[in-house]
PDB file of C-alpha atoms in Angstrom:
ATOM      1  CA  LEU A1186     180.425 151.153  53.837  1.00 85.00           C
ATOM      2  CA  PHE A1187     181.618 153.616  56.475  1.00 92.00           C
ATOM      3  CA  ILE A1188     185.053 153.967  58.095  1.00 95.00           C
ATOM      4  CA  ASP A1189     184.344 155.119  61.651  1.00 95.00           C
ATOM      5  CA  ASP A1190     185.675 158.299  63.287  1.00 97.00           C
ATOM      6  CA  LYS A1191     189.265 158.269  64.640  1.00 96.00           C
ATOM      7  CA  CYS A1192     189.728 154.533  64.121  1.00 93.00           C
ATOM      8  CA  PHE A1193     193.309 154.876  62.777  1.00 94.00           C
ATOM      9  CA  MET A1194     194.114 158.302  64.207  1.00 96.00           C
ATOM     10  CA  SER A1195     197.832 158.961  64.914  1.00 93.00           C
ATOM     11  CA  ASN A1196     198.844 155.429  63.924  1.00 92.00           C
ATOM     12  CA  GLY A1197     202.289 156.233  62.554  1.00 83.00           C
ATOM     13  CA  ARG A1198     202.951 152.589  61.633  1.00 86.00           C
ATOM     14  CA  ILE A1199     200.429 152.668  58.793  1.00 86.00           C
ATOM     15  CA  LYS A1200     202.296 153.556  55.581  1.00 85.00           C
ATOM     16  CA  GLU A1201     199.660 152.569  53.042  1.00 89.00           C
ATOM     17  CA  VAL A1202     195.907 152.068  52.961  1.00 92.00           C
ATOM     18  CA  VAL A1203     193.630 150.304  50.459  1.00 93.00           C
ATOM     19  CA  LEU A1204     190.027 151.396  50.819  1.00 95.00           C
ATOM     20  CA  PRO A1205     187.114 148.977  50.269  1.00 92.00           C
ATOM     21  CA  SER A1206     185.706 149.131  46.754  1.00 92.00           C
ATOM     22  CA  HIS A1207     182.247 150.163  47.996  1.00 94.00           C
ATOM     23  CA  CYS A1208     183.350 152.682  50.643  1.00 96.00           C
ATOM     24  CA  ARG A1209     181.012 155.680  50.780  1.00 97.00           C
ATOM     25  CA  ILE A1210     182.098 157.703  53.838  1.00 98.00           C
ATOM     26  CA  ILE A1211     185.455 158.291  55.543  1.00 98.00           C
ATOM     27  CA  GLY A1212     184.798 159.487  59.094  1.00 98.00           C
ATOM     28  CA  LYS A1213     186.247 162.316  61.176  1.00 98.00           C
ATOM     29  CA  GLN A1214     189.989 162.184  61.872  1.00 98.00           C
ATOM     30  CA  VAL A1215     190.175 158.597  60.615  1.00 97.00           C
ATOM     31  CA  PHE A1216     193.724 158.924  59.285  1.00 96.00           C
ATOM     32  CA  GLU A1217     194.806 162.126  61.047  1.00 97.00           C
ATOM     33  CA  GLY A1218     198.493 161.947  61.912  1.00 95.00           C
ATOM     34  CA  CYS A1219     199.118 158.842  59.803  1.00 94.00           C
ATOM     35  CA  GLN A1220     202.116 159.009  57.478  1.00 92.00           C
ATOM     36  CA  PHE A1221     201.135 157.426  54.169  1.00 90.00           C
ATOM     37  CA  ARG A1222     203.945 157.059  51.659  1.00 85.00           C
ATOM     38  CA  LYS A1223     201.650 156.115  48.798  1.00 88.00           C
ATOM     39  CA  GLN A1224     198.639 157.898  47.353  1.00 90.00           C
ATOM     40  CA  VAL A1225     195.284 156.841  48.767  1.00 94.00           C
ATOM     41  CA  VAL A1226     193.126 155.627  45.876  1.00 96.00           C
ATOM     42  CA  PHE A1227     189.503 156.562  46.471  1.00 97.00           C
ATOM     43  CA  PRO A1228     186.742 154.248  45.182  1.00 96.00           C
ATOM     44  CA  LYS A1229     184.189 155.561  42.679  1.00 96.00           C
ATOM     45  CA  THR A1230     181.484 155.121  45.316  1.00 97.00           C
ATOM     46  CA  LEU A1231     182.955 157.675  47.737  1.00 97.00           C
ATOM     47  CA  VAL A1232     180.455 160.376  48.757  1.00 98.00           C
ATOM     48  CA  GLU A1233     182.006 162.138  51.765  1.00 98.00           C
ATOM     49  CA  ILE A1234     185.329 162.667  53.525  1.00 98.00           C
ATOM     50  CA  LYS A1235     184.732 164.143  56.984  1.00 98.00           C
ATOM     51  CA  LYS A1236     186.582 166.714  59.106  1.00 98.00           C
ATOM     52  CA  ARG A1237     190.381 166.333  59.468  1.00 98.00           C
ATOM     53  CA  ALA A1238     190.284 162.862  57.930  1.00 98.00           C
ATOM     54  CA  PHE A1239     193.839 163.168  56.545  1.00 97.00           C
ATOM     55  CA  ALA A1240     195.162 166.163  58.503  1.00 98.00           C
ATOM     56  CA  GLU A1241     198.844 166.350  59.509  1.00 96.00           C
ATOM     57  CA  ASN A1242     199.890 163.558  57.178  1.00 95.00           C
ATOM     58  CA  HIS A1243     203.373 164.786  56.336  1.00 94.00           C
ATOM     59  CA  ASN A1244     204.267 162.206  53.656  1.00 94.00           C
ATOM     60  CA  ILE A1245     201.206 162.169  51.452  1.00 95.00           C
ATOM     61  CA  ARG A1246     201.844 163.905  48.120  1.00 96.00           C
ATOM     62  CA  GLN A1247     198.677 163.504  46.047  1.00 96.00           C
ATOM     63  CA  ALA A1248     194.904 163.480  46.432  1.00 97.00           C
ATOM     64  CA  ALA A1249     192.606 162.644  43.514  1.00 97.00           C
ATOM     65  CA  PHE A1250     188.879 162.747  44.239  1.00 97.00           C
ATOM     66  CA  PRO A1251     186.284 160.818  42.186  1.00 97.00           C
ATOM     67  CA  ALA A1252     183.218 162.287  40.468  1.00 97.00           C
ATOM     68  CA  SER A1253     180.991 160.693  43.125  1.00 97.00           C
ATOM     69  CA  LEU A1254     182.423 162.894  45.905  1.00 97.00           C
ATOM     70  CA  GLU A1255     179.849 165.359  47.248  1.00 97.00           C
ATOM     71  CA  LYS A1256     181.509 166.746  50.368  1.00 97.00           C
ATOM     72  CA  ILE A1257     184.852 167.091  52.098  1.00 97.00           C
ATOM     73  CA  GLY A1258     185.109 168.203  55.717  1.00 98.00           C
ATOM     74  CA  ALA A1259     186.811 171.208  57.289  1.00 98.00           C
ATOM     75  CA  GLN A1260     190.604 170.930  57.734  1.00 98.00           C
ATOM     76  CA  CYS A1261     190.516 167.700  55.761  1.00 98.00           C
ATOM     77  CA  TYR A1262     194.149 167.978  54.616  1.00 98.00           C
ATOM     78  CA  ARG A1263     195.346 170.704  56.980  1.00 98.00           C
ATOM     79  CA  GLU A1264     199.122 170.778  57.475  1.00 98.00           C
ATOM     80  CA  CYS A1265     199.819 168.057  54.938  1.00 97.00           C
ATOM     81  CA  ASN A1266     203.002 169.918  54.210  1.00 95.00           C
ATOM     82  CA  ASN A1267     204.267 167.658  51.411  1.00 97.00           C
ATOM     83  CA  LEU A1268     200.982 167.494  49.524  1.00 97.00           C
ATOM     84  CA  LYS A1269     201.729 168.715  45.991  1.00 98.00           C
ATOM     85  CA  ASN A1270     198.820 167.719  43.760  1.00 98.00           C
ATOM     86  CA  VAL A1271     195.077 167.925  44.397  1.00 98.00           C
ATOM     87  CA  ARG A1272     192.631 166.968  41.686  1.00 98.00           C
ATOM     88  CA  PHE A1273     188.855 166.944  41.795  1.00 98.00           C
ATOM     89  CA  ASP A1274     187.170 165.179  38.923  1.00 97.00           C
ATOM     90  CA  LEU A1275     185.713 167.993  36.815  1.00 95.00           C
ATOM     91  CA  ALA A1276     182.288 166.357  37.076  1.00 95.00           C
ATOM     92  CA  SER A1277     182.500 166.058  40.868  1.00 94.00           C
ATOM     93  CA  ARG A1278     179.326 166.877  42.795  1.00 93.00           C
ATOM     94  CA  CYS A1279     181.371 168.776  45.359  1.00 97.00           C
ATOM     95  CA  ARG A1280     180.041 172.348  45.599  1.00 97.00           C
ATOM     96  CA  GLU A1281     182.242 173.686  48.379  1.00 98.00           C
ATOM     97  CA  ILE A1282     185.873 173.699  49.476  1.00 98.00           C
ATOM     98  CA  PRO A1283     185.374 173.911  53.255  1.00 98.00           C
ATOM     99  CA  GLU A1284     187.147 175.968  55.883  1.00 98.00           C
ATOM    100  CA  ALA A1285     190.901 175.326  56.115  1.00 98.00           C
ATOM    101  CA  ALA A1286     190.635 172.230  53.903  1.00 98.00           C
ATOM    102  CA  PHE A1287     194.197 172.679  52.605  1.00 98.00           C
ATOM    103  CA  ASP A1288     195.432 175.158  55.216  1.00 98.00           C
ATOM    104  CA  SER A1289     199.250 175.242  55.453  1.00 98.00           C
ATOM    105  CA  CYS A1290     199.845 172.772  52.616  1.00 98.00           C
ATOM    106  CA  VAL A1291     202.950 174.806  51.934  1.00 98.00           C
ATOM    107  CA  HIS A1292     204.169 172.741  48.961  1.00 98.00           C
ATOM    108  CA  LEU A1293     200.832 172.451  47.187  1.00 98.00           C
ATOM    109  CA  THR A1294     201.548 173.246  43.520  1.00 98.00           C
ATOM    110  CA  ASN A1295     198.724 171.904  41.358  1.00 97.00           C
ATOM    111  CA  VAL A1296     194.993 172.118  42.082  1.00 98.00           C
ATOM    112  CA  THR A1297     192.142 171.161  39.747  1.00 98.00           C
ATOM    113  CA  LEU A1298     188.732 172.293  41.031  1.00 98.00           C
ATOM    114  CA  PRO A1299     185.324 170.802  40.092  1.00 97.00           C
ATOM    115  CA  GLU A1300     183.332 172.609  37.409  1.00 96.00           C
ATOM    116  CA  ARG A1301     180.272 173.043  39.654  1.00 96.00           C
ATOM    117  CA  LEU A1302     182.096 174.535  42.624  1.00 98.00           C
ATOM    118  CA  GLN A1303     180.209 177.441  44.226  1.00 98.00           C
ATOM    119  CA  VAL A1304     182.050 178.390  47.432  1.00 98.00           C
ATOM    120  CA  ILE A1305     185.647 178.443  48.629  1.00 98.00           C
ATOM    121  CA  GLN A1306     185.401 178.863  52.389  1.00 98.00           C
ATOM    122  CA  ASN A1307     187.585 180.746  54.882  1.00 98.00           C
ATOM    123  CA  ARG A1308     191.271 179.809  54.888  1.00 98.00           C
ATOM    124  CA  ALA A1309     190.693 176.990  52.405  1.00 98.00           C
ATOM    125  CA  PHE A1310     194.146 177.488  50.848  1.00 98.00           C
ATOM    126  CA  TYR A1311     195.730 179.538  53.646  1.00 98.00           C
ATOM    127  CA  ARG A1312     199.533 179.749  53.353  1.00 98.00           C
ATOM    128  CA  CYS A1313     199.764 177.548  50.248  1.00 98.00           C
ATOM    129  CA  LYS A1314     202.814 179.536  49.270  1.00 97.00           C
ATOM    130  CA  ASP A1315     203.853 177.283  46.338  1.00 98.00           C
ATOM    131  CA  LEU A1316     200.447 177.562  44.673  1.00 98.00           C
ATOM    132  CA  LYS A1317     201.233 179.795  41.688  1.00 97.00           C
ATOM    133  CA  LYS A1318     198.431 178.928  39.253  1.00 95.00           C
ATOM    134  CA  LEU A1319     194.782 178.111  39.757  1.00 96.00           C
ATOM    135  CA  VAL A1320     191.769 178.054  37.422  1.00 97.00           C
ATOM    136  CA  LEU A1321     188.608 179.160  39.213  1.00 98.00           C
ATOM    137  CA  PRO A1322     185.424 177.668  37.667  1.00 98.00           C
ATOM    138  CA  ASN A1323     182.710 179.936  36.227  1.00 98.00           C
ATOM    139  CA  SER A1324     180.229 178.488  38.748  1.00 98.00           C
ATOM    140  CA  LEU A1325     182.086 180.048  41.695  1.00 98.00           C
ATOM    141  CA  ARG A1326     179.978 182.508  43.732  1.00 98.00           C
ATOM    142  CA  ALA A1327     182.001 183.297  46.863  1.00 98.00           C
ATOM    143  CA  ILE A1328     185.583 183.311  48.133  1.00 98.00           C
ATOM    144  CA  GLY A1329     185.815 183.389  51.934  1.00 98.00           C
ATOM    145  CA  ASP A1330     187.981 185.270  54.411  1.00 98.00           C
ATOM    146  CA  GLU A1331     191.723 184.599  54.063  1.00 98.00           C
ATOM    147  CA  ALA A1332     190.957 181.854  51.529  1.00 98.00           C
ATOM    148  CA  PHE A1333     194.225 182.426  49.643  1.00 98.00           C
ATOM    149  CA  TYR A1334     196.151 184.314  52.325  1.00 98.00           C
ATOM    150  CA  PHE A1335     199.900 184.278  51.564  1.00 97.00           C
ATOM    151  CA  CYS A1336     199.604 182.127  48.430  1.00 98.00           C
ATOM    152  CA  GLY A1337     202.116 182.278  45.577  1.00 97.00           C
ATOM    153  CA  LEU A1338     199.555 183.103  42.868  1.00 98.00           C
ATOM    154  CA  GLU A1339     201.173 184.866  39.910  1.00 97.00           C
ATOM    155  CA  GLU A1340     197.955 185.441  37.973  1.00 96.00           C
ATOM    156  CA  LEU A1341     194.348 185.743  39.088  1.00 97.00           C
ATOM    157  CA  ILE A1342     191.328 185.560  36.789  1.00 97.00           C
ATOM    158  CA  LEU A1343     188.157 185.973  38.807  1.00 98.00           C
ATOM    159  CA  PRO A1344     185.162 184.182  37.205  1.00 98.00           C
ATOM    160  CA  PRO A1345     182.252 186.170  35.708  1.00 97.00           C
ATOM    161  CA  ASN A1346     179.616 184.998  38.219  1.00 97.00           C
ATOM    162  CA  LEU A1347     181.567 185.713  41.392  1.00 98.00           C
ATOM    163  CA  GLN A1348     179.594 187.767  43.927  1.00 98.00           C
ATOM    164  CA  GLU A1349     181.665 187.976  47.105  1.00 98.00           C
ATOM    165  CA  LEU A1350     185.320 188.445  48.016  1.00 98.00           C
ATOM    166  CA  GLY A1351     185.886 187.906  51.737  1.00 98.00           C
ATOM    167  CA  ASP A1352     188.147 189.853  54.105  1.00 98.00           C
ATOM    168  CA  SER A1353     191.861 189.369  53.335  1.00 98.00           C
ATOM    169  CA  ALA A1354     190.965 186.772  50.697  1.00 98.00           C
ATOM    170  CA  PHE A1355     194.244 187.346  48.822  1.00 98.00           C
ATOM    171  CA  PHE A1356     196.207 189.116  51.564  1.00 98.00           C
ATOM    172  CA  ARG A1357     199.999 188.999  51.004  1.00 97.00           C
ATOM    173  CA  CYS A1358     199.815 187.282  47.617  1.00 98.00           C
ATOM    174  CA  LYS A1359     203.048 189.010  46.735  1.00 96.00           C
ATOM    175  CA  ASN A1360     203.381 187.740  43.156  1.00 97.00           C
ATOM    176  CA  LEU A1361     200.162 189.293  41.828  1.00 98.00           C
ATOM    177  CA  ARG A1362     200.664 192.278  39.520  1.00 97.00           C
ATOM    178  CA  SER A1363     197.181 193.095  38.220  1.00 97.00           C
ATOM    179  CA  VAL A1364     193.610 192.007  38.975  1.00 98.00           C
ATOM    180  CA  PHE A1365     190.264 192.732  37.291  1.00 98.00           C
ATOM    181  CA  ILE A1366     187.128 192.581  39.465  1.00 98.00           C
ATOM    182  CA  PRO A1367     184.137 191.398  37.381  1.00 98.00           C
ATOM    183  CA  GLU A1368     180.872 193.369  37.473  1.00 97.00           C
ATOM    184  CA  SER A1369     179.098 190.481  39.218  1.00 98.00           C
ATOM    185  CA  VAL A1370     181.015 191.135  42.466  1.00 98.00           C
ATOM    186  CA  LYS A1371     178.728 192.820  45.016  1.00 98.00           C
ATOM    187  CA  SER A1372     180.996 192.734  48.063  1.00 98.00           C
ATOM    188  CA  ILE A1373     184.748 193.377  48.314  1.00 98.00           C
ATOM    189  CA  GLY A1374     185.991 192.616  51.821  1.00 98.00           C
ATOM    190  CA  ARG A1375     188.492 194.668  53.786  1.00 98.00           C
ATOM    191  CA  TRP A1376     192.188 194.139  53.093  1.00 98.00           C
ATOM    192  CA  VAL A1377     191.269 191.775  50.266  1.00 98.00           C
ATOM    193  CA  PHE A1378     194.483 192.517  48.316  1.00 98.00           C
ATOM    194  CA  HIS A1379     196.367 194.330  51.063  1.00 97.00           C
ATOM    195  CA  GLY A1380     199.982 193.228  51.459  1.00 97.00           C
ATOM    196  CA  CYS A1381     200.180 192.317  47.745  1.00 98.00           C
ATOM    197  CA  SER A1382     203.332 194.378  47.445  1.00 96.00           C
ATOM    198  CA  ARG A1383     203.806 193.888  43.671  1.00 97.00           C
ATOM    199  CA  LEU A1384     200.208 194.606  42.740  1.00 98.00           C
ATOM    200  CA  GLU A1385     200.291 197.544  40.318  1.00 97.00           C
ATOM    201  CA  TYR A1386     196.667 197.745  39.154  1.00 97.00           C
ATOM    202  CA  LEU A1387     193.271 196.767  40.487  1.00 98.00           C
ATOM    203  CA  GLU A1388     190.534 197.393  37.915  1.00 98.00           C
ATOM    204  CA  VAL A1389     186.966 197.904  39.133  1.00 97.00           C
ATOM    205  CA  CYS A1390     184.622 199.137  36.390  1.00 96.00           C
ATOM    206  CA  HIS A1391     181.438 199.073  38.489  1.00 96.00           C
ATOM    207  CA  ASP A1392     180.277 200.088  41.955  1.00 96.00           C
ATOM    208  CA  PRO A1393     179.967 197.121  44.352  1.00 97.00           C
ATOM    209  CA  GLU A1394     177.398 197.317  47.153  1.00 97.00           C
ATOM    210  CA  TYR A1395     180.120 197.003  49.787  1.00 97.00           C
ATOM    211  CA  ILE A1396     183.813 197.968  49.675  1.00 97.00           C
ATOM    212  CA  GLY A1397     185.856 197.336  52.817  1.00 97.00           C
ATOM    213  CA  PRO A1398     188.691 199.546  54.045  1.00 97.00           C
ATOM    214  CA  TRP A1399     192.188 199.313  52.592  1.00 97.00           C
ATOM    215  CA  ILE A1400     191.491 196.746  49.908  1.00 98.00           C
ATOM    216  CA  VAL A1401     194.961 197.419  48.441  1.00 98.00           C
ATOM    217  CA  ASN A1402     198.259 199.006  49.442  1.00 96.00           C
ATOM    218  CA  LYS A1403     198.715 202.707  48.711  1.00 94.00           C
ATOM    219  CA  SER A1404     201.284 201.816  46.038  1.00 95.00           C
ATOM    220  CA  CYS A1405     198.569 200.131  43.932  1.00 97.00           C
ATOM    221  CA  THR A1406     196.541 202.102  41.378  1.00 96.00           C
ATOM    222  CA  ILE A1407     192.796 201.441  41.289  1.00 97.00           C
ATOM    223  CA  ARG A1408     191.354 201.876  37.800  1.00 97.00           C
ATOM    224  CA  CYS A1409     187.718 202.959  37.883  1.00 97.00           C
ATOM    225  CA  TYR A1410     185.265 205.448  36.328  1.00 96.00           C
ATOM    226  CA  LYS A1411     185.525 209.097  37.269  1.00 95.00           C
ATOM    227  CA  GLY A1412     182.727 210.152  39.611  1.00 95.00           C
ATOM    228  CA  SER A1413     181.910 206.583  40.609  1.00 95.00           C
ATOM    229  CA  LYS A1414     181.631 205.152  44.106  1.00 94.00           C
ATOM    230  CA  MET A1415     185.041 203.581  43.574  1.00 95.00           C
ATOM    231  CA  ASP A1416     186.471 206.958  42.581  1.00 96.00           C
ATOM    232  CA  ALA A1417     185.250 208.449  45.874  1.00 96.00           C
ATOM    233  CA  TYR A1418     186.712 205.468  47.711  1.00 96.00           C
ATOM    234  CA  CYS A1419     190.128 206.085  46.109  1.00 95.00           C
ATOM    235  CA  LYS A1420     190.078 209.723  47.195  1.00 94.00           C
ATOM    236  CA  GLU A1421     189.110 208.753  50.750  1.00 94.00           C
ATOM    237  CA  TYR A1422     191.927 206.208  51.119  1.00 91.00           C
ATOM    238  CA  GLY A1423     194.534 208.158  49.202  1.00 86.00           C
TER     239      GLY A1423
END
């Protein structure tokens, strides 16, 4: 079963929806601008939620995705500013959090990511300022540009298989105090931790292939090996 694109878009009278038990795909912008007061319960057959399907729904508070889910679309929950809890089944087939999926969900507090997740795309959690804790799965390979820009993260443990940190990925995460970059990381984008005003230490015990300009504020100390590429970088940027 397929719910067609835009079929309930901006219908403010709809306060609750019950999806068919065999629904597999929710189309583009199907419920964009609707104001659900109750959680949408997804069937165990659901495979895909397309672009902006639930965007700008200002009442919805929870989203729990079944193990069957393989893909969610860009900006799927963008500007759902009362969304507090997002949970992917740990066994979910979803490999990617797409661009701006939860952009400006300013009250998002709890997120559980699938164990097989590989990519968090650009601006996926942009301006989720109430997001203070997040467990990143060991399967994660890349974090995109501005993925966690201006988030409230108080602690950050980067997984051991991570390879890429995009530009401004954690820009203005003002609650971070220390971060360790695992040896698997090959690329550290520009301004990745810039604006993290409380960040005291960034530890990099290897030499990535690419290091962008101004990855931290001048007030932050980068811990690295003497004579390394990172050491030369520190001297260049003061």
